[in-house]
CSV table of C-alpha atoms in Angstrom, one decimal:
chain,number,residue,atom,x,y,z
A,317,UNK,CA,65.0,299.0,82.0
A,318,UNK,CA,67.8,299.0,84.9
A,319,UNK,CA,65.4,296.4,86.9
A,320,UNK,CA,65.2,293.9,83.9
A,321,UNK,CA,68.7,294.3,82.6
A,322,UNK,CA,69.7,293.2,86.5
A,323,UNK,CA,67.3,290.2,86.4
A,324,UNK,CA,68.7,289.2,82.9
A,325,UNK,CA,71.8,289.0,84.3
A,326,UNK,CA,70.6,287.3,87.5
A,327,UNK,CA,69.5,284.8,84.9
A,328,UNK,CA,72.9,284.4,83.3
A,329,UNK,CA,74.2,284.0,86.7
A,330,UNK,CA,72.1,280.9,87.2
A,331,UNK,CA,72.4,279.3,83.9
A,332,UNK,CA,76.2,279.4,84.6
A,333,UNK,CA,75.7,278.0,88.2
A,334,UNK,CA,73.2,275.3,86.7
A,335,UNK,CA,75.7,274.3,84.0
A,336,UNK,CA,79.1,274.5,86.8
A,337,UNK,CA,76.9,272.2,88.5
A,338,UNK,CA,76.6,269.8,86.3
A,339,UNK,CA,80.0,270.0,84.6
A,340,UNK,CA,82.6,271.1,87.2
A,341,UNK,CA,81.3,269.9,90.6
A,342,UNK,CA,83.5,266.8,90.8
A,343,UNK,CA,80.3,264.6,91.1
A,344,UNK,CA,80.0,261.5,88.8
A,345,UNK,CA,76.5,260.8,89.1
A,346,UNK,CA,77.2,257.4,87.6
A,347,UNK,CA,78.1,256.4,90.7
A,348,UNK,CA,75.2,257.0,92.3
A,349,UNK,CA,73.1,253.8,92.3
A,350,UNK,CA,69.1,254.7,94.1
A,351,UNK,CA,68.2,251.1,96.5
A,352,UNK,CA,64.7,252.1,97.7
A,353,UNK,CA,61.9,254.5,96.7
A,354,UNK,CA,58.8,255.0,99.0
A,355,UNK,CA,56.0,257.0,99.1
A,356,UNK,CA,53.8,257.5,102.1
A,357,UNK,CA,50.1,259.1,101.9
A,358,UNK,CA,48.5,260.6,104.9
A,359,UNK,CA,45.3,260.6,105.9
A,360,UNK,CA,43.1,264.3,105.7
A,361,UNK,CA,42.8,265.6,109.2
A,362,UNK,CA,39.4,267.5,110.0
A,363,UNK,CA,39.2,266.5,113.5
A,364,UNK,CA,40.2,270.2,116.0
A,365,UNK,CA,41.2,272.2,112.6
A,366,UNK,CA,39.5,275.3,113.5
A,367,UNK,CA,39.6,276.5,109.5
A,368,UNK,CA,40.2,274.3,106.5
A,369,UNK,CA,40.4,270.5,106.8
A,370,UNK,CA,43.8,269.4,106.0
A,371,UNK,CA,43.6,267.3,102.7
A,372,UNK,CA,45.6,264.5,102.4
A,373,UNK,CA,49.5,265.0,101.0
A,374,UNK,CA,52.0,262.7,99.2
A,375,UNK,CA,55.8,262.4,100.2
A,376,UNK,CA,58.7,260.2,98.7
A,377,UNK,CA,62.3,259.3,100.2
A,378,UNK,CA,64.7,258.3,97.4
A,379,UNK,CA,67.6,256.4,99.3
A,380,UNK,CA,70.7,255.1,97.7
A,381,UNK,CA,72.8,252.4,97.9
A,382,UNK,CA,75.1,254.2,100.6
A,383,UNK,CA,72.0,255.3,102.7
A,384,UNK,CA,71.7,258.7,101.9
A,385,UNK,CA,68.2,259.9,100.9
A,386,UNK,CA,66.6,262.7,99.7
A,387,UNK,CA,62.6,264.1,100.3
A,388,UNK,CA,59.8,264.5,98.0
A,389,UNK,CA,56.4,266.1,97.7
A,390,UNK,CA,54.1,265.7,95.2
A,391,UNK,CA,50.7,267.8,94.9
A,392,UNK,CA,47.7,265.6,94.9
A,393,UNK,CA,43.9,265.9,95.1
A,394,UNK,CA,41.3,263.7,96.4
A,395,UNK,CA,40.7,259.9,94.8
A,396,UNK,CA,44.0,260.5,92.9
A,397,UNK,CA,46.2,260.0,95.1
A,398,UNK,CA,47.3,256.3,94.9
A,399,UNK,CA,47.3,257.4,91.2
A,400,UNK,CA,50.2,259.4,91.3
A,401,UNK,CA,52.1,257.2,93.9
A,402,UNK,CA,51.4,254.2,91.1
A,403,UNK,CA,53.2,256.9,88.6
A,404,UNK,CA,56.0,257.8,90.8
A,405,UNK,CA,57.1,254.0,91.7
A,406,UNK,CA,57.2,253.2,87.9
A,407,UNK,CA,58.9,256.4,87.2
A,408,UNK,CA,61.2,255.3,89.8
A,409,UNK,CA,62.1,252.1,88.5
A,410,UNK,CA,62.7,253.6,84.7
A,411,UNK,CA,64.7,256.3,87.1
A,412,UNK,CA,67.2,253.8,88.8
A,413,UNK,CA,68.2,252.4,85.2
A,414,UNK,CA,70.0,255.5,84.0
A,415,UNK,CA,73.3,255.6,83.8
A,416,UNK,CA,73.4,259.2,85.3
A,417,UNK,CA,71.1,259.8,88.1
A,418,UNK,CA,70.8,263.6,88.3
A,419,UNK,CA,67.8,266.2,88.2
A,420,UNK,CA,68.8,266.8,84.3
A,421,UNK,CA,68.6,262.9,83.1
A,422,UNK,CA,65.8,262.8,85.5
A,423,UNK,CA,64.3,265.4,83.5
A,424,UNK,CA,64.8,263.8,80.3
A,425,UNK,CA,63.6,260.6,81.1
A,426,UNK,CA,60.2,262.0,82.3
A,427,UNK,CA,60.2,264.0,79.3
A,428,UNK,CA,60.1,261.2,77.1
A,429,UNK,CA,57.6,258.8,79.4
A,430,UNK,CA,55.1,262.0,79.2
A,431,UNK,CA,55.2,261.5,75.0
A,432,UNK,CA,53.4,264.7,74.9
A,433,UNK,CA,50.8,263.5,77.0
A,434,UNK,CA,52.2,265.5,80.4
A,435,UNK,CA,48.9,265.3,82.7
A,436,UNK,CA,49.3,267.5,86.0
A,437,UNK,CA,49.2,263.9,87.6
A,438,UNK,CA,52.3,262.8,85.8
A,439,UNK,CA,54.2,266.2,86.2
A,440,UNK,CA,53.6,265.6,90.3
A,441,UNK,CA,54.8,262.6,90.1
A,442,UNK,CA,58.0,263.8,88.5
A,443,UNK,CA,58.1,266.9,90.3
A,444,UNK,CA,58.4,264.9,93.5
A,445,UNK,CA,61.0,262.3,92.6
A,446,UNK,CA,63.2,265.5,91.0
A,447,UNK,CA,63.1,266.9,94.0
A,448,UNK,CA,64.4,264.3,95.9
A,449,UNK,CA,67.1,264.5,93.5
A,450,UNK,CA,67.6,267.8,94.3
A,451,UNK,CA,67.6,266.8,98.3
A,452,UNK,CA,70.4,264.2,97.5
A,453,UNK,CA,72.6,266.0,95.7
A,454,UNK,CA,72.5,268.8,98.2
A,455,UNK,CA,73.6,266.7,100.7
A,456,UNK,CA,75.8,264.9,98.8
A,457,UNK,CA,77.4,268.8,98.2
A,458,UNK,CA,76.8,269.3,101.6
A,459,UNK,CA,74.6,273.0,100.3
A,460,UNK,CA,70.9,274.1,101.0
A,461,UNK,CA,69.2,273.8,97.3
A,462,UNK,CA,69.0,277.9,97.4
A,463,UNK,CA,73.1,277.6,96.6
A,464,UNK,CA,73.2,274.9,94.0
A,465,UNK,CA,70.7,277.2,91.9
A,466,UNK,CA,73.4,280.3,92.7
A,467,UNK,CA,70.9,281.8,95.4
A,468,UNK,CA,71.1,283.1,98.6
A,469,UNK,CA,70.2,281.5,101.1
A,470,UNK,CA,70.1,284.7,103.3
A,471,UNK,CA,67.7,286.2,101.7
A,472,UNK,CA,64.0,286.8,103.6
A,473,UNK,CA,61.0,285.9,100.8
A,474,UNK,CA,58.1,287.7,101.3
A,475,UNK,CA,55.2,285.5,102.0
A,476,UNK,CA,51.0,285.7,102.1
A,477,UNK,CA,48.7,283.8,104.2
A,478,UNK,CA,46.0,281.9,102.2
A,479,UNK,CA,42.6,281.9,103.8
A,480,UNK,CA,41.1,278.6,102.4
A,481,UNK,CA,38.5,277.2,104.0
A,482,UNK,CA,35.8,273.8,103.4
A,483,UNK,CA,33.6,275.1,106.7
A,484,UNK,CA,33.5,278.5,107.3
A,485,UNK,CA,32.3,281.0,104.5
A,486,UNK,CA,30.8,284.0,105.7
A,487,UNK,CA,31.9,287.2,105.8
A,488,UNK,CA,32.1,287.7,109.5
A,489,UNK,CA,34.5,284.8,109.8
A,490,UNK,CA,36.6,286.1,106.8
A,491,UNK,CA,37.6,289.2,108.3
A,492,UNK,CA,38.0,287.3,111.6
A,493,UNK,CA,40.5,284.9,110.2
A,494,UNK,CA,42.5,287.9,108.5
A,495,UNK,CA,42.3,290.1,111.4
A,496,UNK,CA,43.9,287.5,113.2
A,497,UNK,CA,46.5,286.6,110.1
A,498,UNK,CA,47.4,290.0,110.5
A,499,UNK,CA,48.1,289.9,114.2
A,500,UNK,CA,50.5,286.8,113.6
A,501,UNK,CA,52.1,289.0,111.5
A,502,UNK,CA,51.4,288.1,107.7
A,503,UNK,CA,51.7,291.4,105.7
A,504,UNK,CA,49.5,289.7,102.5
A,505,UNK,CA,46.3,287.3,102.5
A,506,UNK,CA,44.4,286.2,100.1
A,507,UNK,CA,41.0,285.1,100.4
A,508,UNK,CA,38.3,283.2,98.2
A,509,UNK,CA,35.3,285.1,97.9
A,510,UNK,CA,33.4,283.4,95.1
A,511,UNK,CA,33.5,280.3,97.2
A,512,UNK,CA,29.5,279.6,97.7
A,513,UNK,CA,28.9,283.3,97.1
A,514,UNK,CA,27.3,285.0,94.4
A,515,UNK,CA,29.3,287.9,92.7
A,516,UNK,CA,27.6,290.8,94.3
A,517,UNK,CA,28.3,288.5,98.0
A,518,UNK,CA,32.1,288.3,96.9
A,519,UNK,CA,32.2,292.3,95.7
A,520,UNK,CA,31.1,293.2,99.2
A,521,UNK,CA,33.1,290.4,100.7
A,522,UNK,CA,36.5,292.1,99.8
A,523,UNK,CA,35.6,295.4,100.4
A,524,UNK,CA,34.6,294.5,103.9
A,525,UNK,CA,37.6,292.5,104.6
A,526,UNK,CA,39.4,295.6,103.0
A,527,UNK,CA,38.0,297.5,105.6
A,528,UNK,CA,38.6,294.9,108.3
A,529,UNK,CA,42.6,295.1,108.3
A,530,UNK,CA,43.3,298.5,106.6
A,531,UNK,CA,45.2,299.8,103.7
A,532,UNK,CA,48.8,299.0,104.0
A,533,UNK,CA,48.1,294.6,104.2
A,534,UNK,CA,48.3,293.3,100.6
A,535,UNK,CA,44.8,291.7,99.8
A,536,UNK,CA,44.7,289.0,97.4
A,537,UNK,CA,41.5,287.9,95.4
A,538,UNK,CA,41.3,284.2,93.9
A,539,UNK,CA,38.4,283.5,92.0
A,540,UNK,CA,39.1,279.9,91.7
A,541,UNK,CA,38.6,279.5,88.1
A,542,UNK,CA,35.1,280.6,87.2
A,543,UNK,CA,33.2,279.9,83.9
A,544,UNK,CA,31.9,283.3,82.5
A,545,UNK,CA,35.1,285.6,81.5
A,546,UNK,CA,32.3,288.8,81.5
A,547,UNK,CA,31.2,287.8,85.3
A,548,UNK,CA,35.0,287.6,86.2
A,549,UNK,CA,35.7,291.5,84.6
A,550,UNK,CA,32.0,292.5,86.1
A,551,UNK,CA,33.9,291.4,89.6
A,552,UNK,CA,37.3,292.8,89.4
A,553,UNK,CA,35.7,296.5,88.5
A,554,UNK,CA,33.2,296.3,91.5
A,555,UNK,CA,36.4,295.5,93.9
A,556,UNK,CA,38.7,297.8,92.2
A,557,UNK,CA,38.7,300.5,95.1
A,558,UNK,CA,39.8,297.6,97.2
A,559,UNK,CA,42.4,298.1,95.8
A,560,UNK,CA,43.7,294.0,95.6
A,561,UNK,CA,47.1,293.0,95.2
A,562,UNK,CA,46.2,290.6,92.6
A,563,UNK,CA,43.2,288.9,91.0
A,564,UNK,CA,44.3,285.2,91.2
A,565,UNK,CA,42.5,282.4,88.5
A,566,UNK,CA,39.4,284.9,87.4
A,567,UNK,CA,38.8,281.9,84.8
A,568,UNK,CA,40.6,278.4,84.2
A,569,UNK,CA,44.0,278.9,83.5
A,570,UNK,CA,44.0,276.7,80.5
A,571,UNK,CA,41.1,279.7,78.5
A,572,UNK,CA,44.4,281.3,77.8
A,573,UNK,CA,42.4,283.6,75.3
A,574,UNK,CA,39.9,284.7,78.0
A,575,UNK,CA,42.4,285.3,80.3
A,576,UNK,CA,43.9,287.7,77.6
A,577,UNK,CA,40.2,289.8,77.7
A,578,UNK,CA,40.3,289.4,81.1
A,579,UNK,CA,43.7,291.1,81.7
A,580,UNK,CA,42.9,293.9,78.8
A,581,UNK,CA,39.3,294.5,80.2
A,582,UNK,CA,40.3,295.7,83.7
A,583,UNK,CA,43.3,296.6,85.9
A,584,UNK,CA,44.1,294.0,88.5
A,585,UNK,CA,47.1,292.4,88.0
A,586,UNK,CA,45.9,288.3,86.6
A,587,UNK,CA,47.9,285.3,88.1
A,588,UNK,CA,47.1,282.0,86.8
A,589,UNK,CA,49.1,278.8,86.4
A,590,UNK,CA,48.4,276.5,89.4
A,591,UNK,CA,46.7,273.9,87.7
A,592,UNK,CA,49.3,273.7,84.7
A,593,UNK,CA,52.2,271.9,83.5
A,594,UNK,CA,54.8,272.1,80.9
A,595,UNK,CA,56.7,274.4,79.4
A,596,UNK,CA,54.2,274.9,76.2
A,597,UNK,CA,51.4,276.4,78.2
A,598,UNK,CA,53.0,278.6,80.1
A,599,UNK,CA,54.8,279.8,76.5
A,600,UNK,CA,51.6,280.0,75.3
A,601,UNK,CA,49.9,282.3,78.1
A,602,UNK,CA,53.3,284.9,77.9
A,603,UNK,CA,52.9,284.5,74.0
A,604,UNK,CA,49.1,286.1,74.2
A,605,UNK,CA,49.7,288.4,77.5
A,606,UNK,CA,47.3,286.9,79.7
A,607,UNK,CA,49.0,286.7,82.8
A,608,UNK,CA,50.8,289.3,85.2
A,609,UNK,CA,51.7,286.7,87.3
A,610,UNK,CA,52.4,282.9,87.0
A,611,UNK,CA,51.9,280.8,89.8
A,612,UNK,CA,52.4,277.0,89.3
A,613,UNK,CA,52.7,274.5,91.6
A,614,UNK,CA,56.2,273.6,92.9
A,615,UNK,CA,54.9,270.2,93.3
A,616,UNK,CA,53.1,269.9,90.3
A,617,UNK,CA,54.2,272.0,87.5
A,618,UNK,CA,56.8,269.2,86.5
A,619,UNK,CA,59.9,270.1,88.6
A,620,UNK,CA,62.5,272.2,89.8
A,621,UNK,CA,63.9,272.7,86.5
A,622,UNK,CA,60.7,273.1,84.5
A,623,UNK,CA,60.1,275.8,86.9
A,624,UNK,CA,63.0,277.7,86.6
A,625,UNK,CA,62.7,277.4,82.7
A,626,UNK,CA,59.5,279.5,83.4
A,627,UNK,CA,60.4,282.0,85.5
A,628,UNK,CA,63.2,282.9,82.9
A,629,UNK,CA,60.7,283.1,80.1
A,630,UNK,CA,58.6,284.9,82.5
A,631,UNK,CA,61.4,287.3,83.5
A,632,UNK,CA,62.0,288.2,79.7
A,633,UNK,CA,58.5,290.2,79.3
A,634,UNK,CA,58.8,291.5,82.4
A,635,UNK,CA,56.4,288.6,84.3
A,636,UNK,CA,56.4,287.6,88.3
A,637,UNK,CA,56.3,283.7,89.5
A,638,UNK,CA,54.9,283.2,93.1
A,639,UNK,CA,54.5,279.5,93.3
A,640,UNK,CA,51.2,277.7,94.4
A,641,UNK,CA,51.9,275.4,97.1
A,642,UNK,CA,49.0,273.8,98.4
A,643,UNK,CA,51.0,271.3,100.1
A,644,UNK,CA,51.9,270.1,103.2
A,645,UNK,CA,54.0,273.7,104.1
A,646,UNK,CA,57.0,270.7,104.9
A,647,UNK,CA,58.7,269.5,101.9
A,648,UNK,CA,57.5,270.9,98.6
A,649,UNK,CA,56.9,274.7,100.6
A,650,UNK,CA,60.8,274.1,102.0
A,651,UNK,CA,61.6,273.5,97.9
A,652,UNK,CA,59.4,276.4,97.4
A,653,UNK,CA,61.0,279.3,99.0
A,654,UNK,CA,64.6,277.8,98.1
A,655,UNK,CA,63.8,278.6,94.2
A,656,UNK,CA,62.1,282.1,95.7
A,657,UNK,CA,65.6,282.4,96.5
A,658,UNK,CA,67.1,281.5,94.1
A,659,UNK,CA,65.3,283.7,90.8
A,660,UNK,CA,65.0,287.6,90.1
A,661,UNK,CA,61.1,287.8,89.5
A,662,UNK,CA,60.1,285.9,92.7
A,663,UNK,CA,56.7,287.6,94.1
A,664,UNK,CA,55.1,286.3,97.5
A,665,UNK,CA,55.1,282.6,98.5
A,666,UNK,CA,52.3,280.8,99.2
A,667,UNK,CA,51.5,279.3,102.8
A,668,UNK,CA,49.0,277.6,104.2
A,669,UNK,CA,48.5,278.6,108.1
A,670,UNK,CA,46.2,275.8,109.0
A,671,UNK,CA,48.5,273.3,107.2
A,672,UNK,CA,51.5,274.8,109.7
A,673,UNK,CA,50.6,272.4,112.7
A,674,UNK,CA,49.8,269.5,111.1
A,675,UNK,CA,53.4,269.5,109.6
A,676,UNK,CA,55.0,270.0,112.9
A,677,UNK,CA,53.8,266.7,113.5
A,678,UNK,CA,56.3,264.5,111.3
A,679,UNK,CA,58.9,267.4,110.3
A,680,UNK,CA,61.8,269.2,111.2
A,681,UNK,CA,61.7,272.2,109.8
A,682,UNK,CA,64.3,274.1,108.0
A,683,UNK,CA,62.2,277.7,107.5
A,684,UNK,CA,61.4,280.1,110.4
A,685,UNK,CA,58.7,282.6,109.0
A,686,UNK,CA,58.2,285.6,111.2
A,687,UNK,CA,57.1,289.9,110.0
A,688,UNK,CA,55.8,288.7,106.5
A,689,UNK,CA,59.0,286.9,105.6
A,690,UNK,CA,60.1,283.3,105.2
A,691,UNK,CA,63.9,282.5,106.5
A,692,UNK,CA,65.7,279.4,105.0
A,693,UNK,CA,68.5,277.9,107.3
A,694,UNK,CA,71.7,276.4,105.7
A,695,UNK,CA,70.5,272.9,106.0
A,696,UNK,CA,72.3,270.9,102.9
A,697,UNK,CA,69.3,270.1,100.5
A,698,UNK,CA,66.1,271.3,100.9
A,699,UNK,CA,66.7,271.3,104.5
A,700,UNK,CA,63.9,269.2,105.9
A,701,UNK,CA,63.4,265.8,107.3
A,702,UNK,CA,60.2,264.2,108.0
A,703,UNK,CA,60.1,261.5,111.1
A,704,UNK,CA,59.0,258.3,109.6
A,705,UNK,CA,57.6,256.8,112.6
A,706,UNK,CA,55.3,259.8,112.7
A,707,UNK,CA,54.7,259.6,108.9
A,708,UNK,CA,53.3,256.1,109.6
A,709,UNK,CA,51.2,257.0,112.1
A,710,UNK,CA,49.3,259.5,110.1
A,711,UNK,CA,49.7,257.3,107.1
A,712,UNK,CA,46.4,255.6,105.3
A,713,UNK,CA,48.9,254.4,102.7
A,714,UNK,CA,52.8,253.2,102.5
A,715,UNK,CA,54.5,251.6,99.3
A,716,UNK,CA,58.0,250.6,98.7
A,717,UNK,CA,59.9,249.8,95.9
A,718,UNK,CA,63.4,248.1,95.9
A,719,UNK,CA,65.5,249.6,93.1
A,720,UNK,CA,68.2,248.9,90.3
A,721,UNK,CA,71.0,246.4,91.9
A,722,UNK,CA,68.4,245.9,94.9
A,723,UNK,CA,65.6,244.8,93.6
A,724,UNK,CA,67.5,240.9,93.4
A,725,UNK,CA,67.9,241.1,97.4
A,726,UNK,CA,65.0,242.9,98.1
C-alpha cells in the first residue's frame, strides 16, 4: 500500500542517517575515553501520592575524561534493583575498554556478555548505559537524539495516560481518575481492570468507564498478563461494544502461541512486548501473528538500537510500536518520545501522570506535553538533566565507578 511503501522508505531514510552517523560525522570515537559511571537508586515515594505509589527508578551518568556526560535510565522492579546497577558497573568497566566507545560497539559488546542468555535484567542494564551513549554523542553533535536517528524533532507524538494504581481499585475511582485525565487534556487512557477484579467486575469496569468519558477518548484495556488464553477471549468479546483502542498483555507475552489464538479469536487489536527483550522474540511473535502492536520497554528491551531493529521488522508486516515506559517520565520517557520521533509506525506513548511530579523534583525537562501530544525541545541529546543534589536526596542507593585511564587515580 501507499502508507507502507512511505514507511519503507522512512526506514531507508534512517538506515542511511544511522550509517552517515557512524561513517561521515567526523567523530572518532576512539578518542573518547569514559572517567566515571554512576548509578543512583531512589527511594519509592507513597507518602501524598493520591494514585499509584511511585516505585523506585534507576538512573546512570556516563562522564568522560573531558567532563561531558550523558543520562541513563534503566527499567527496574522491586528487590532487583541493586541487581541491575551491579550489571551496569561491570558492563561499564568491559565498556570503557573498547577501543570505539559508540552506541554500535556498545551494542556489540553487550551482545556478546549476554551469550544468549539476555535476561530483561541484563537488557536494562544495557539499555541504560546505551543511552547515555546516545546522550553523549548528542551533545558531543550538539543535536536532540530525534535528529541523529533522521527524525523530527518538531513533530507532536500522540500520548495516553496510564491509570495504574497499588491503592485504589474500584470502579467509582476509575472513572474518577479518567474523567479527570480527560480534563487535563489526555485524548487516550488506559486502565487495568483485571487488577483484583474478577472478569465479569473488569467487563463492566470498562464499559462503565466507557460511559464515564464518552466516545471520542481512546480507551485502552491491559489485562496484565493473565493465565487462561479462553478467560482473556471470554473478556475482550464481553467489552467489545466498548469499543477499546487496544487489548494490551491478555496473556504473558512470552505464550507467543496463545497470543496467536488470542488475536484470531476476537477483534481487539493485541499489544504485547513490555516484559521482553531481544531481537528473537519479537521475530518470533511477528513470525506467528500474534501481536498488532509491540510495546517494549525503552529501558528494557536492550537499547535504542535493538528497538529500532524492531520497529523496522514490525513496520514490514504492517505492525505499530508504542513503547512501555514505566519509568521515571524523566530520562528513559525523554528517550522514549525522541525514537517516537524518529520511526514511521510509532502509535501512542506511554506516560505515567502520577510519576510527572515526582520527576519535577530532580529534572529539567526537555518535553512539554499539552492536547494529547508530547513536544520535544531541541536540547542536544536526549535533552534532560537530572539535579544531582536532588537525586541524592531522594537516593536509598549511590555507586560509583572510576573508569579506563581513571581507575589508577581514582
Amino acid at each position: 500500500s501507499k502508507t507502507l511503501n512511505t514507511a519503507r522508505r522512512r526506514y531507508l531514510q534512517l538506515n542511511s542517517a544511522l550509517e552517515c552517523l557512524k561513517t561521515a560525522t567526523g567523530l572518532n570515537f576512539g578518542q573518547i575515553a569514559l572517567a566515571r559511571l554512576e548509578t543512583w537508586i531512589t527511594a519509592p515515594e507513597t507518602e501524598g501520592v493520591e494514585w499509584g505509589h511511585v516505585k523506585s527508578c534507576l538512573f546512570v551518568r556516563l562522564t568522560t575524561k573531558d567532563g561531558l556526560y550523558g543520562w541513563g535510565e534503566a527499567f527496574v522492579l522491586p528487590y532487583r534493583e541493586k541487581a541491575v546497577a551491579e550489571i551496569i558497573h561491570a558492563l561499564g568497566r568491559s565498556a570503557s575498554k573498547l577501543k570505539s566507545i559508540s552506541p554500535w560497539a556498545f551494542r556489540d559488546l553487550a551482545k556478546h556478555a549476554a551469550a544468549c542468555h539476555q535476561s530483561l535484567e541484563f537488557s536494562a542494564a544495557s539499555s541504560a548505559l546505551e543511552m547515555a551513549l546516545w546522550d553523549i554523542l548528542g551533545k558531543l553533535l550538539n543535536a536532540p537524539l530525534c535528529d541523529l536517528l533522521g527524525g523530527n524533532y518538531n513533530r507532536a507524538i500522540p500520548i495516553y495516560g496510564n491509570i495504574w494504581s497499588t491503592t485504589q481499585w474500584d470502579v467509582a475511582s476509575l472513572e474518577t481518575r479518567a474523567t479527570d485525565l480527560v480534563a487535563q487534556g489526555y485524548r487516550a487512557i488506559k486502565i487495568h481492570p483485571m487488577l483484583n477484579h474478577t472478569a465479569q467486575d473488569a467487563a463492566n469496569c470498562v464499559n462503565q468507564v466507557r460511559a464515564a468519558i464518552g466516545g471520542d477518548i481512546a480507551l485502552l484495556v491491559d489485562l496484565d498478563s493473565q493465565n487462561n488464553a479462553d478467560a482473556a477471549i471470554q473478556i475482550a468479546q464481553a467489552i467489545e461494544p466498548a469499543h477499546p483502542y487496544w487489548f494490551e498483555e491478555p496473556i504473558d507475552g512470552s505464550d507467543i502461541r496463545a497470543l496467536a489464538q488470542i488475536r484470531k479469536d476476537q477483534t481487539l487489536r493485541v499489544v504485547t512486548g513490555e516484559k521482553n527483550c531481544g531481537l528473537a522474540h519479537f521475530r518470533a511473535v511477528l513470525a506467528a501473528g500474534a501481536a498488532d502492536i509491540l510495546n517494549p520497554d525503552i529501558a528494557a528491551v536492550g537499547g535504542i538500537l535493538d528497538l529500532l531493529d524492531i520497529a523496522e521488522l514490525a513496520d514490514q508486516q504492517g505492525v505499530q510500536i508504542s513503547p512501555h515506559c514505566w519509568n521515571s517520565m524523566t530520562v528513559a520517557a525523554a528517550a522514549m518520545l525522541h525514537v517516537c520521533a524518529s520511526i514511521p509506525n510509532a502509535e501512542l506513548a506511554e506516560i505515567y501522570p502520577e510519576y510527572i511530579p515526582y520527576g519535577e523534583k530532580f529534572a529539567l525537562q526537555a518535553v512539554h506535553l499539552e492536547g494529547g501530544y508530547a513536544h520535544l525541545s531541541y536540547k542536544p541529546g536526549i535533552g534532560v538533566d537530572l539535579n544531582v543534589s536532588a537525586l541524592h536526596d531522594l537516593c536509598e542507593h549511590h555507586q560509583s565507578t572510576c573508569l579506563g585511564l581513571a581507575e589508577a587515580t581514582c
